[in-house]
mmCIF file of C-alpha atoms and ligand atoms in Angstrom:
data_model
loop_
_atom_site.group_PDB
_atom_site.id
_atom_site.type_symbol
_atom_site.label_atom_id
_atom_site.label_comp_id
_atom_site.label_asym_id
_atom_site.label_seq_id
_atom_site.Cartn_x
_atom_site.Cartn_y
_atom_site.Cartn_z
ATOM 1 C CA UNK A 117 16.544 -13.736 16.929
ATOM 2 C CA UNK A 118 18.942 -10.584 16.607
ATOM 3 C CA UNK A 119 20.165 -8.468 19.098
ATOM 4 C CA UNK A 120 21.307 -4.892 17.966
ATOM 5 C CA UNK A 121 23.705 -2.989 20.222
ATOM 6 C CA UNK A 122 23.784 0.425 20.433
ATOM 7 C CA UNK A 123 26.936 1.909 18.703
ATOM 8 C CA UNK A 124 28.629 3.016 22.678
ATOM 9 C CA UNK A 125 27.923 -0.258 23.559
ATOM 10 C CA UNK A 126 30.701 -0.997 26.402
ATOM 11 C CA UNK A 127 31.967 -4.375 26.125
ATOM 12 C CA UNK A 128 30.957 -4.951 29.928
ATOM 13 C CA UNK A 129 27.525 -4.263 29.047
ATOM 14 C CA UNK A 130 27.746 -6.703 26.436
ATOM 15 C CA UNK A 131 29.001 -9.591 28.705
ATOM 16 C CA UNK A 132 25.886 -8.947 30.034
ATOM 17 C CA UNK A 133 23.574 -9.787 27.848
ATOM 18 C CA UNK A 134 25.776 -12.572 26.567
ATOM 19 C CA UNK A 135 25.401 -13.628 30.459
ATOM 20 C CA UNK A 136 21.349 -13.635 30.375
ATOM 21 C CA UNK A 137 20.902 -15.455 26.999
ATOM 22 C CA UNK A 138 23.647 -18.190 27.618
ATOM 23 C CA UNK A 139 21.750 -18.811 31.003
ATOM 24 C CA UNK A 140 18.661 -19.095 28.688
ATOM 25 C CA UNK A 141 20.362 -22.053 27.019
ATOM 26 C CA UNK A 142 20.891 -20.928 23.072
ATOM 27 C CA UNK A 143 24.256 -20.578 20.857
ATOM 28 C CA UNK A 144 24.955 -16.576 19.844
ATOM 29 C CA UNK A 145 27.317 -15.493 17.027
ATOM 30 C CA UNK A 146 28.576 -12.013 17.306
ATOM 31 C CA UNK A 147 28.582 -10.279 14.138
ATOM 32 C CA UNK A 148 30.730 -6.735 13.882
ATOM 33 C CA UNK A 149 29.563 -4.437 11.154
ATOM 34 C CA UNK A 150 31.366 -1.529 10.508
ATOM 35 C CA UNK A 151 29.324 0.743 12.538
ATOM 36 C CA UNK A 152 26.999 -1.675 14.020
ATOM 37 C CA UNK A 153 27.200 -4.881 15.590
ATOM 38 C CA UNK A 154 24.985 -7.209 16.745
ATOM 39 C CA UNK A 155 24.106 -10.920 18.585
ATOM 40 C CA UNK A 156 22.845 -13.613 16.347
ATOM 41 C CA UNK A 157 21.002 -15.975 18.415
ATOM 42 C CA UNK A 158 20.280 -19.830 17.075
ATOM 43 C CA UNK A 159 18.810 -22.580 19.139
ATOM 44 C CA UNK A 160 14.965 -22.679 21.115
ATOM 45 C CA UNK A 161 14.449 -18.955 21.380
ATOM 46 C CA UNK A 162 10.756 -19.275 21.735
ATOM 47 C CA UNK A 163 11.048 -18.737 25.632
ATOM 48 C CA UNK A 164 13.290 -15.100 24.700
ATOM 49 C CA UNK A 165 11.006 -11.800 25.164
ATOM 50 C CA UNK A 166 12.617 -9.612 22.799
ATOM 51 C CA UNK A 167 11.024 -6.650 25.449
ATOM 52 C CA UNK A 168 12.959 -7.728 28.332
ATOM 53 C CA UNK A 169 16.210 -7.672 25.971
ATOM 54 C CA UNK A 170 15.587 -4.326 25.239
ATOM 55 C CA UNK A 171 15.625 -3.423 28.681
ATOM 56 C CA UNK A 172 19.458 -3.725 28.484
ATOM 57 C CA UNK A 173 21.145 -0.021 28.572
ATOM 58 C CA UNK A 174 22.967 -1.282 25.472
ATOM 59 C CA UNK A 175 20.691 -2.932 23.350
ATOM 60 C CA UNK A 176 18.895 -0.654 20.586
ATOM 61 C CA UNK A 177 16.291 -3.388 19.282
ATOM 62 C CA UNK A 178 15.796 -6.956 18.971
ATOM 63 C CA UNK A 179 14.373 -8.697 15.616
ATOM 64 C CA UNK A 180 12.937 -11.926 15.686
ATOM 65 C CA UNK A 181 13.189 -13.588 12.572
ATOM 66 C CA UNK A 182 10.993 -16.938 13.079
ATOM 67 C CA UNK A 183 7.825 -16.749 13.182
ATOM 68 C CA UNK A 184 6.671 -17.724 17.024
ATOM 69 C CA UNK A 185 3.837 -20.352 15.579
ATOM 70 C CA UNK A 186 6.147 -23.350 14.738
ATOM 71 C CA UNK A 187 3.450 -25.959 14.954
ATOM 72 C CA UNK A 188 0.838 -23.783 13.206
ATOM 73 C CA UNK A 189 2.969 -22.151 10.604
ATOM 74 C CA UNK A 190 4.332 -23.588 7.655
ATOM 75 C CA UNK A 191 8.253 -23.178 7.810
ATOM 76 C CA UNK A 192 8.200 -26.526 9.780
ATOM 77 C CA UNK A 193 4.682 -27.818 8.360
ATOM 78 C CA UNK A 194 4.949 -26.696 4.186
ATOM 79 C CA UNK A 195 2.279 -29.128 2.906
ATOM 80 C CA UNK A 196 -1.303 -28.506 3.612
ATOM 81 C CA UNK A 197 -3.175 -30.077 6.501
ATOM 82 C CA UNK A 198 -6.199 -32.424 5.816
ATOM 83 C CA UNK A 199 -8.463 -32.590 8.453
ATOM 84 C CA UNK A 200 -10.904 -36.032 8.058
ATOM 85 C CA UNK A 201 -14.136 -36.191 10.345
ATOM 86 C CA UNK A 202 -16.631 -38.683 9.217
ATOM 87 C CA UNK A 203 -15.851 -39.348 6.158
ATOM 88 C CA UNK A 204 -15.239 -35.233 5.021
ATOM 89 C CA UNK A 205 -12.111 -33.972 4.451
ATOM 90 C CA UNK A 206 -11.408 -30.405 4.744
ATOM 91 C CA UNK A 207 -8.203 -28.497 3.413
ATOM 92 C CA UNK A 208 -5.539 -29.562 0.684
ATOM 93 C CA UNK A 209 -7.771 -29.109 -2.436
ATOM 94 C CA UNK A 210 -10.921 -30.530 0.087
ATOM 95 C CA UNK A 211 -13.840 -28.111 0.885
ATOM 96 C CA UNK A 212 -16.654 -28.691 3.494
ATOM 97 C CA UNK A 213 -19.547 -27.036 4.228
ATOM 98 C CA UNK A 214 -21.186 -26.911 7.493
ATOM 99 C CA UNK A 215 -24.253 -25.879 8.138
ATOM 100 C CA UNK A 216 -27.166 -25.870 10.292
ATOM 101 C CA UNK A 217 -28.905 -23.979 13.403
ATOM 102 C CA UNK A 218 -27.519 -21.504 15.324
ATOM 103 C CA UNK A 219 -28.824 -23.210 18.581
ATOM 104 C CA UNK A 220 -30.283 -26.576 18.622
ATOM 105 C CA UNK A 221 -33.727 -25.656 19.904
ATOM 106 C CA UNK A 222 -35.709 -28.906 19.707
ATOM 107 C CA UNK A 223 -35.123 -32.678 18.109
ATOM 108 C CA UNK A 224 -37.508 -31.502 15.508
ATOM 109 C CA UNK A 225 -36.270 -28.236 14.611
ATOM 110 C CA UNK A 226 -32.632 -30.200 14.232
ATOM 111 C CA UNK A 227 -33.164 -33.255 12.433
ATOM 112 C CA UNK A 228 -35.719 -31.645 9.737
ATOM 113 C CA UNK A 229 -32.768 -28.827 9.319
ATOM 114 C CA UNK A 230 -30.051 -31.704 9.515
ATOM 115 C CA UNK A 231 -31.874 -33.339 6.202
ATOM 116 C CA UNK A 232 -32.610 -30.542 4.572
ATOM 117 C CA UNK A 233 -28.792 -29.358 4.674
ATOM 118 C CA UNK A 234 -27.721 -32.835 4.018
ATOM 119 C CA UNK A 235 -30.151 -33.096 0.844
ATOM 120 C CA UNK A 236 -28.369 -29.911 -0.488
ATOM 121 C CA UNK A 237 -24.747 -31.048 0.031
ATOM 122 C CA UNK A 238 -23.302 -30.184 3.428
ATOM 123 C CA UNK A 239 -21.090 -32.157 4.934
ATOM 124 C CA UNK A 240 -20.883 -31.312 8.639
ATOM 125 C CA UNK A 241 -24.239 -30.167 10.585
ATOM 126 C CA UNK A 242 -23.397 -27.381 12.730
ATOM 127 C CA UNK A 243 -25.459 -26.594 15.917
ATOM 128 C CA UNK A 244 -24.873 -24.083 19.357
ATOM 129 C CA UNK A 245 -25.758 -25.881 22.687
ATOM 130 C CA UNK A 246 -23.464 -23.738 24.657
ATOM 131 C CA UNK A 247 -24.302 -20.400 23.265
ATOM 132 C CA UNK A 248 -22.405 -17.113 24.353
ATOM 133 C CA UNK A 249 -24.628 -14.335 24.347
ATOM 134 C CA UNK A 250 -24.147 -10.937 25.056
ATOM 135 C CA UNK A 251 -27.441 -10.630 27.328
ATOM 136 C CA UNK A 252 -27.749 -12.985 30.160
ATOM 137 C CA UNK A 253 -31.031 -12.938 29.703
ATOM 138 C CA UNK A 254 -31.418 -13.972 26.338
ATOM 139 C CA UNK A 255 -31.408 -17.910 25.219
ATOM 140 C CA UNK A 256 -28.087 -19.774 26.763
ATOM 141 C CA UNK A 257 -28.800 -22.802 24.513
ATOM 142 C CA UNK A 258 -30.152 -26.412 25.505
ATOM 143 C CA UNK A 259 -27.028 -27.426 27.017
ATOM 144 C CA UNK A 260 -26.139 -30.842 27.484
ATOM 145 C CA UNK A 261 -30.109 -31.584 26.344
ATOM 146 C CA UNK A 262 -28.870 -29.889 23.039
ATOM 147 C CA UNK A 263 -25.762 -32.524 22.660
ATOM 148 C CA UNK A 264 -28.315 -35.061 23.092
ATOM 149 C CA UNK A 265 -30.146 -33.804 20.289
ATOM 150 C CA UNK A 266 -27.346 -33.033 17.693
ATOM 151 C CA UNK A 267 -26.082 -36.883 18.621
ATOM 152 C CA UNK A 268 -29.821 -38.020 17.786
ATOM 153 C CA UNK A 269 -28.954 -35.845 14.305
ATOM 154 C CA UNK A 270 -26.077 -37.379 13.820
ATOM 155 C CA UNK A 271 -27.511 -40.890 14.035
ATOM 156 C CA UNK A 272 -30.312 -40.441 11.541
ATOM 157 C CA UNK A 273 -28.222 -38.358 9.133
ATOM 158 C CA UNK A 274 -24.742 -39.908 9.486
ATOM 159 C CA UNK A 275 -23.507 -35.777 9.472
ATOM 160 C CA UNK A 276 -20.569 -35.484 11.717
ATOM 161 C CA UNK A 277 -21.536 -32.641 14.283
ATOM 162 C CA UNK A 278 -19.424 -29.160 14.992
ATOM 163 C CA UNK A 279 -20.700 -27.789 18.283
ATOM 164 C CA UNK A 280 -19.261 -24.797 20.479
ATOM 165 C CA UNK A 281 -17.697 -25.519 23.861
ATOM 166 C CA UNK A 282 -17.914 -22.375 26.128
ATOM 167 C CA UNK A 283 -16.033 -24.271 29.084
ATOM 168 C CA UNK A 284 -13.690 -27.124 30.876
ATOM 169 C CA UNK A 285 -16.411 -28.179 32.551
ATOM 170 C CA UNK A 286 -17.931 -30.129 29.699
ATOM 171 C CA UNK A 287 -14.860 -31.379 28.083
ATOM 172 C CA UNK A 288 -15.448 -35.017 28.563
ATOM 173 C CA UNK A 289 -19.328 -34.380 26.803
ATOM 174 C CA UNK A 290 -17.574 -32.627 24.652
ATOM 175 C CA UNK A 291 -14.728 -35.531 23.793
ATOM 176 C CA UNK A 292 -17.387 -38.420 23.153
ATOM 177 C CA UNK A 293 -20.191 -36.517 21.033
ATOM 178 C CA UNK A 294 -18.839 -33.797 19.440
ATOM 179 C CA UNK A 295 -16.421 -34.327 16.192
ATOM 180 C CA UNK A 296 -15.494 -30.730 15.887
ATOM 181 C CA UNK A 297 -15.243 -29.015 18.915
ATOM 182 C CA UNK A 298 -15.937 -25.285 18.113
ATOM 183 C CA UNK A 299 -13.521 -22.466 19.913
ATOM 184 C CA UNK A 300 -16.018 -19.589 19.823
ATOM 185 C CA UNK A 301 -14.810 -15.423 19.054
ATOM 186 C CA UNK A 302 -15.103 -14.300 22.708
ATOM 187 C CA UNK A 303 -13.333 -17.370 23.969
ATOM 188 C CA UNK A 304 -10.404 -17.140 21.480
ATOM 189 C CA UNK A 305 -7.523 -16.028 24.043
ATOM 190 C CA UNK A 306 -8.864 -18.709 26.725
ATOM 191 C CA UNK A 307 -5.713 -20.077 27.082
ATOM 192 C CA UNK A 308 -7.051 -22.336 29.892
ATOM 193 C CA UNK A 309 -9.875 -24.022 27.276
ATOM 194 C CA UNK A 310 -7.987 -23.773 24.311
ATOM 195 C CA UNK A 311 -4.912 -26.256 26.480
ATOM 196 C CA UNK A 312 -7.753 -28.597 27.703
ATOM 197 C CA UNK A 313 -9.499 -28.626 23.921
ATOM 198 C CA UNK A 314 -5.965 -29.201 22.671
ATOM 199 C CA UNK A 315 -5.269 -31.795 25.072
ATOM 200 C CA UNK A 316 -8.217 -33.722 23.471
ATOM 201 C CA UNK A 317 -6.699 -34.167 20.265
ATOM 202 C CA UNK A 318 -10.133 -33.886 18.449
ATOM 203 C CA UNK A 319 -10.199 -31.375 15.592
ATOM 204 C CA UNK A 320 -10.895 -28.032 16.587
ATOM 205 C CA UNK A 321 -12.792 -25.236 14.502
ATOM 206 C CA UNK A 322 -10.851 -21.908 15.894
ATOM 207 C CA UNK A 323 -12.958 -18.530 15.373
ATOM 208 C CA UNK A 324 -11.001 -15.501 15.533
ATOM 209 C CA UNK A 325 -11.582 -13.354 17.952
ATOM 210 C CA UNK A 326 -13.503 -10.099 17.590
ATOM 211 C CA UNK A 327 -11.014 -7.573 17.625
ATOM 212 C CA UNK A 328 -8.096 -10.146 17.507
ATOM 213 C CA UNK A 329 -5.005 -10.070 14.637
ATOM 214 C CA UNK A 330 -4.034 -12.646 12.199
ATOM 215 C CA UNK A 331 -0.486 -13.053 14.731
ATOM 216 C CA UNK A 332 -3.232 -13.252 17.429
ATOM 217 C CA UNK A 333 -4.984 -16.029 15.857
ATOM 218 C CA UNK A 334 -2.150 -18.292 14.641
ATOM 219 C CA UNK A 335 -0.757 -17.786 18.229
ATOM 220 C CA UNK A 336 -4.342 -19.210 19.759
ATOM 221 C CA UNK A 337 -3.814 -22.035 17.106
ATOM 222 C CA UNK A 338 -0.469 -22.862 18.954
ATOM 223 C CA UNK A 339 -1.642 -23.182 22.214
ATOM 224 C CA UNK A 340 -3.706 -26.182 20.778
ATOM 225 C CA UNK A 341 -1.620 -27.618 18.593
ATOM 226 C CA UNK A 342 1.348 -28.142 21.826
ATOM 227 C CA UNK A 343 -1.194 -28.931 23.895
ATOM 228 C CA UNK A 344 -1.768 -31.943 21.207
ATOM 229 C CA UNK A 345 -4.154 -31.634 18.441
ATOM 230 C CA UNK A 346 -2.718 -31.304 15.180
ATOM 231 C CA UNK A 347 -6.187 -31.216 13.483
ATOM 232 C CA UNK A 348 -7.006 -27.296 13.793
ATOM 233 C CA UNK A 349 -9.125 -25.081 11.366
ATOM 234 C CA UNK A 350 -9.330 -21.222 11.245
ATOM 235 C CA UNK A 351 -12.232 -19.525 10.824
ATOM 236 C CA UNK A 352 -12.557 -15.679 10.267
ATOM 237 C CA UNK A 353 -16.161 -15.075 11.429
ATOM 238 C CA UNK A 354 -15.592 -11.323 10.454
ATOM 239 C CA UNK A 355 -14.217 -8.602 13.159
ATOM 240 C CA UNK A 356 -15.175 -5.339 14.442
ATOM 241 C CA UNK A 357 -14.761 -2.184 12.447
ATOM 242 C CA UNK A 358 -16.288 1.367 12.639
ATOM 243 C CA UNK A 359 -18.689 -0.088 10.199
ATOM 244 C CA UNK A 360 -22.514 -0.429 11.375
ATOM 245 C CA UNK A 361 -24.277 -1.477 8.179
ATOM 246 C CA UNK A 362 -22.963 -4.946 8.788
ATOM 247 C CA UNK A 363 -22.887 -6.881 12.228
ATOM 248 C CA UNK A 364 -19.417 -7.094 11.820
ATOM 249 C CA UNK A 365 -16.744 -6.942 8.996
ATOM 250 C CA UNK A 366 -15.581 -9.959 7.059
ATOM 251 C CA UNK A 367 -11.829 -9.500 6.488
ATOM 252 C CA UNK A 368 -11.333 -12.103 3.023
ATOM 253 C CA UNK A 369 -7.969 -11.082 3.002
ATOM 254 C CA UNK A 370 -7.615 -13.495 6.131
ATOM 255 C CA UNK A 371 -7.708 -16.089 3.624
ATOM 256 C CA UNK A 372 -4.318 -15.941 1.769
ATOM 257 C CA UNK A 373 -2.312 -14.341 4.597
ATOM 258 C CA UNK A 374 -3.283 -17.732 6.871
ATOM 259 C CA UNK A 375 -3.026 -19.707 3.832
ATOM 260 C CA UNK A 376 0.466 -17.954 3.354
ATOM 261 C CA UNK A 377 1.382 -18.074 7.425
ATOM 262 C CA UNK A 378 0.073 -21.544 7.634
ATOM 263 C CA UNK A 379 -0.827 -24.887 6.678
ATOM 264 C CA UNK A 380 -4.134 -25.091 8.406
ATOM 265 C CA UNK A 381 -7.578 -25.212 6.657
ATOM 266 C CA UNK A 382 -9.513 -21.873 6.490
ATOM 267 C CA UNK A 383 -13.217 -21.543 7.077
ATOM 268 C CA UNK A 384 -15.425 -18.735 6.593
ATOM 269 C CA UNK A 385 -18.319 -17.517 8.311
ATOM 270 C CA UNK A 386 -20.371 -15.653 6.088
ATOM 271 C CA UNK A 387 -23.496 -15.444 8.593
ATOM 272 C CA UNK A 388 -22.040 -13.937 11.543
ATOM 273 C CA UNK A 389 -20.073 -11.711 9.608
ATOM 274 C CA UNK A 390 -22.615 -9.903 8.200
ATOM 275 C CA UNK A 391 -25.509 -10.618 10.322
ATOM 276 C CA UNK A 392 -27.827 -10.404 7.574
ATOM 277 C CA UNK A 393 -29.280 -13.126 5.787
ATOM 278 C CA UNK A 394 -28.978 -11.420 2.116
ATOM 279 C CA UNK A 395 -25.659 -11.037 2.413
ATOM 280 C CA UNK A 396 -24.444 -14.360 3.006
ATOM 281 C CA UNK A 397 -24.760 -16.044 -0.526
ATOM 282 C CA UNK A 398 -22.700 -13.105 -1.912
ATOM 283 C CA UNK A 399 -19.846 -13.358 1.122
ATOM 284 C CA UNK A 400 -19.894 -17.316 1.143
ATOM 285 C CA UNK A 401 -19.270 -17.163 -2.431
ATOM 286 C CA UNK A 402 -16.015 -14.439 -2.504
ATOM 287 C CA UNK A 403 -14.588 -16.183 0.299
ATOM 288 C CA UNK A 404 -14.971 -19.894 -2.030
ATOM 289 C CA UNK A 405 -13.245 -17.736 -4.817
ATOM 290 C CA UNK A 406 -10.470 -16.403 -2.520
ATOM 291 C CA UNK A 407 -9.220 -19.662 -1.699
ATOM 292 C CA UNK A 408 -11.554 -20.713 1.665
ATOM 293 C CA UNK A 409 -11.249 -24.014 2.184
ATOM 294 C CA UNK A 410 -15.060 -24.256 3.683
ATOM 295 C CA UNK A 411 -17.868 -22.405 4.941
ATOM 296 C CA UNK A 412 -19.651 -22.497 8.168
ATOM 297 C CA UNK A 413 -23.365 -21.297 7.566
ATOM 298 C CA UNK A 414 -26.456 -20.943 9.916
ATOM 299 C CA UNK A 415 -29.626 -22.041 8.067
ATOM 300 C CA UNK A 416 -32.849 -22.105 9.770
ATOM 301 C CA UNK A 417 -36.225 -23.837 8.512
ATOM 302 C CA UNK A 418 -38.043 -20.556 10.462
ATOM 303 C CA UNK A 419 -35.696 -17.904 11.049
ATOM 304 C CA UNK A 420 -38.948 -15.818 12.023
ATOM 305 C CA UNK A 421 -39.403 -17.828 15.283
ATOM 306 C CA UNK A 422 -35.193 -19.050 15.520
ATOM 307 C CA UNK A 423 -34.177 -18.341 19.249
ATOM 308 C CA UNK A 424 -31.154 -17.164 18.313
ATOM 309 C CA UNK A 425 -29.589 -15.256 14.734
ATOM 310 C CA UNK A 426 -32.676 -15.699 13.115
ATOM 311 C CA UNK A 427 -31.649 -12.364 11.031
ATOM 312 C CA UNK A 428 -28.037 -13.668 9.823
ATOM 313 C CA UNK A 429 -30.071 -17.375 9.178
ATOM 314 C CA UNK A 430 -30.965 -18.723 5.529
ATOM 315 C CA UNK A 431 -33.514 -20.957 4.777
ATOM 316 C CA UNK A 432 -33.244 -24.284 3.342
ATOM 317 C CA UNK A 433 -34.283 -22.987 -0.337
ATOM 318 C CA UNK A 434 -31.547 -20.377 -0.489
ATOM 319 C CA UNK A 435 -28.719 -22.627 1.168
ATOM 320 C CA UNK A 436 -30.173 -25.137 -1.967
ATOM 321 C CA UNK A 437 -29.321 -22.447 -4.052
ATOM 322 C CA UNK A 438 -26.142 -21.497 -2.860
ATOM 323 C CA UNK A 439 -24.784 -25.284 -2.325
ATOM 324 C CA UNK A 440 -25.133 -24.882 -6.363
ATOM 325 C CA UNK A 441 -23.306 -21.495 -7.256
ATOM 326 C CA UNK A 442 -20.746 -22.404 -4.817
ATOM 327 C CA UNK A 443 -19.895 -25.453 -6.797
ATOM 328 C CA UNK A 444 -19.944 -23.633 -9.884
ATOM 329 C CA UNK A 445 -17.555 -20.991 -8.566
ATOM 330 C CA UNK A 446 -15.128 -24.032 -7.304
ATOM 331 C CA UNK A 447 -15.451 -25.412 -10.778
ATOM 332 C CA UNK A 448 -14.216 -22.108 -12.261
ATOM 333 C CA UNK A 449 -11.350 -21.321 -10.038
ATOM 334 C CA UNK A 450 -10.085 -25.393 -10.305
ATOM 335 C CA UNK A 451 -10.083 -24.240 -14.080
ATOM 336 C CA UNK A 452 -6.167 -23.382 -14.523
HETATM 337 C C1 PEP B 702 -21.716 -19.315 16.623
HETATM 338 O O1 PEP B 702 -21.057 -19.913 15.754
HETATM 339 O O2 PEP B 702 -22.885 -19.585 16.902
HETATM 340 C C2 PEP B 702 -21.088 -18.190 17.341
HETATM 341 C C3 PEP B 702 -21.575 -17.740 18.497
HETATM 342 O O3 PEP B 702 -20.041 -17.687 16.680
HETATM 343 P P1 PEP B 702 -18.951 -16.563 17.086
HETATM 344 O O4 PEP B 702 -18.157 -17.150 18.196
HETATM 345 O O5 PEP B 702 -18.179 -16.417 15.809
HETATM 346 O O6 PEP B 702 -19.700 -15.323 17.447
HETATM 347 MN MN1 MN B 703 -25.118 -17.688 15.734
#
């Protein structure tokens, strides 16, 4: 971090902020310019607000020049993170593809969509028990009936299950049946769930929050990672934009800026990012060529009746399909 003084700076005034950040425990170097000079400060500055700095009468800005995600980011952390969950490996040249239900609905509706996704390639069987909706009145998801049924899934399919968690409450259901433990948009800046989640050091699938920045994300990934899990994956589930033609926007460029900012695995959601089901073969395959190191897909053997997204859902014959292109489009950007 760098303190600038302002050029009238009296040297009082400077004791003083020497005075605060000493007390805060890190080494400074002053460094005289000609017409400028300024603090260098080296040690743990992640506990510094640069804002309170500036409060000082004789301090024109502060820069921080470390990034404030050391877990997440990659200065500390430059190779990529592989994340293994029964038997798939996601990140570092590995891509996964969940997919499955929005909301488990019933133990037929889940294990005939569980095979059918399996039978076309996907590795992880996703499925809402807890699911946030905007109405109260619409359907909240099975609950911990719907656990029950995704762990009956897993046991006839061998698929390892991602699942959302909406609160603390279920953490220990959550810590023996889940192998993915889903951070949900709305709940992205629940500092609260995303310590206890972290605390269970399970891998964590992090969607970014609706109106939420890339900074904004990494940060959330932080407050996992020092709470303890190391196994985190982003996902950019799209965000919201003054466009209406499409439920929300997908931002690809997400991709290489995390992939740039961190060593994490990045996942896209092509379903809830465009809420329509046509356009998810076309997103899922741009974000596979821009570098995504998986996909997280709702597919639905009756979107007509689903309970929930039945719009943004595919059906087993067009997730068939795509499983294919998307492994042709791999093959052709492995190709240099
Ligand atoms: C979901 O995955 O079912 C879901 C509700 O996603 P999001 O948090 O991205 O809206
Ligand atoms: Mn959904």
């Amino acid at each position: 971090m760098i303190i600038i003084l302002k050029p009238d700076a009296s040297p009082s005034d400077i004791q003083k902020v020497f005075d605060t950040v000493h007390a805060l425990g890190v080494i400074t170097q002053e460094i005289k310019g000609a017409t400028t000079t300024m603090i260098g400060l080296a040690g743990d500055t992640t506990a510094i607000s640069p804002q309170s700095l500036e409060r000082f009468e004789c301090v024109e800005r502060v820069m921080k020049v470390q990034e404030p995600y050391k877990l997440a980011g990659r200065r500390f952390h430059p190779s990529e993170t592989i994340i293994e969950v029964g038997g798939a490996k996601i990140g570092g040249g590995h891509f996964a593809v969940m997919a499955g239900p929005c909301s488990v609905e019933s133990e037929d509706q889940i294990l005939t969509i569980a095979r059918e996704v399996k039978l076309s390639g996907a590795t992880i069987l996703r499925g809402g028990a807890f699911k946030p909706r905007s109405s109260p009145y619409a359907f909240q998801g099975l609950g911990l009936d719907g656990l029950e049924l995704l762990k009956i899934a897993k046991q006839k399919t061998a698929l390892p299950i991602v699942s959302e968690i909406m609160s603390s409450e279920y953490l220990d259901a959550f810590a023996r049946d889940v192998d993915i433990i889903q951070i949900g948009a709305r709940n992205m800046q629940n500092f609260s769930l995303l310590r206890d989640v972290g605390s269970l050091k399970k891998p964590v699938l992090l969607k970014r929050g609706l109106s939420s920045t890339i900074e904004e994300l990494l940060m959330a990934a932080e407050y996992l990672m020092a709470a303890g899990t190391k196994d985190v994956m982003f996902c950019e589930r799209g965000i919201r934009t003054f466009e209406t033609a499409t439920r929300n926007t997908l931002d690809l460029s997400a991709i290489p800026v995390l992939k740039e900012k961190s060593h994490l695995p990045v996942i896209i959601d092509p379903s809830h990012a465009t809420g329509r089901w046509n356009l998810v073969a076309p997103m899922a395959l741009a974000a596979v060529a821009a570098g995504a190191d998986g996909l997280i897909i709702e597919v639905h053997n009756s979107p007509e009746t689903a309970l929930c997204d039945g719009a943004q859902s595919i059906t087993p014959a067009v997730f068939h399909k795509l499983m294919t292109k998307i492994g042709r489009v791999r093959a052709a950007i492995l190709e240099d």
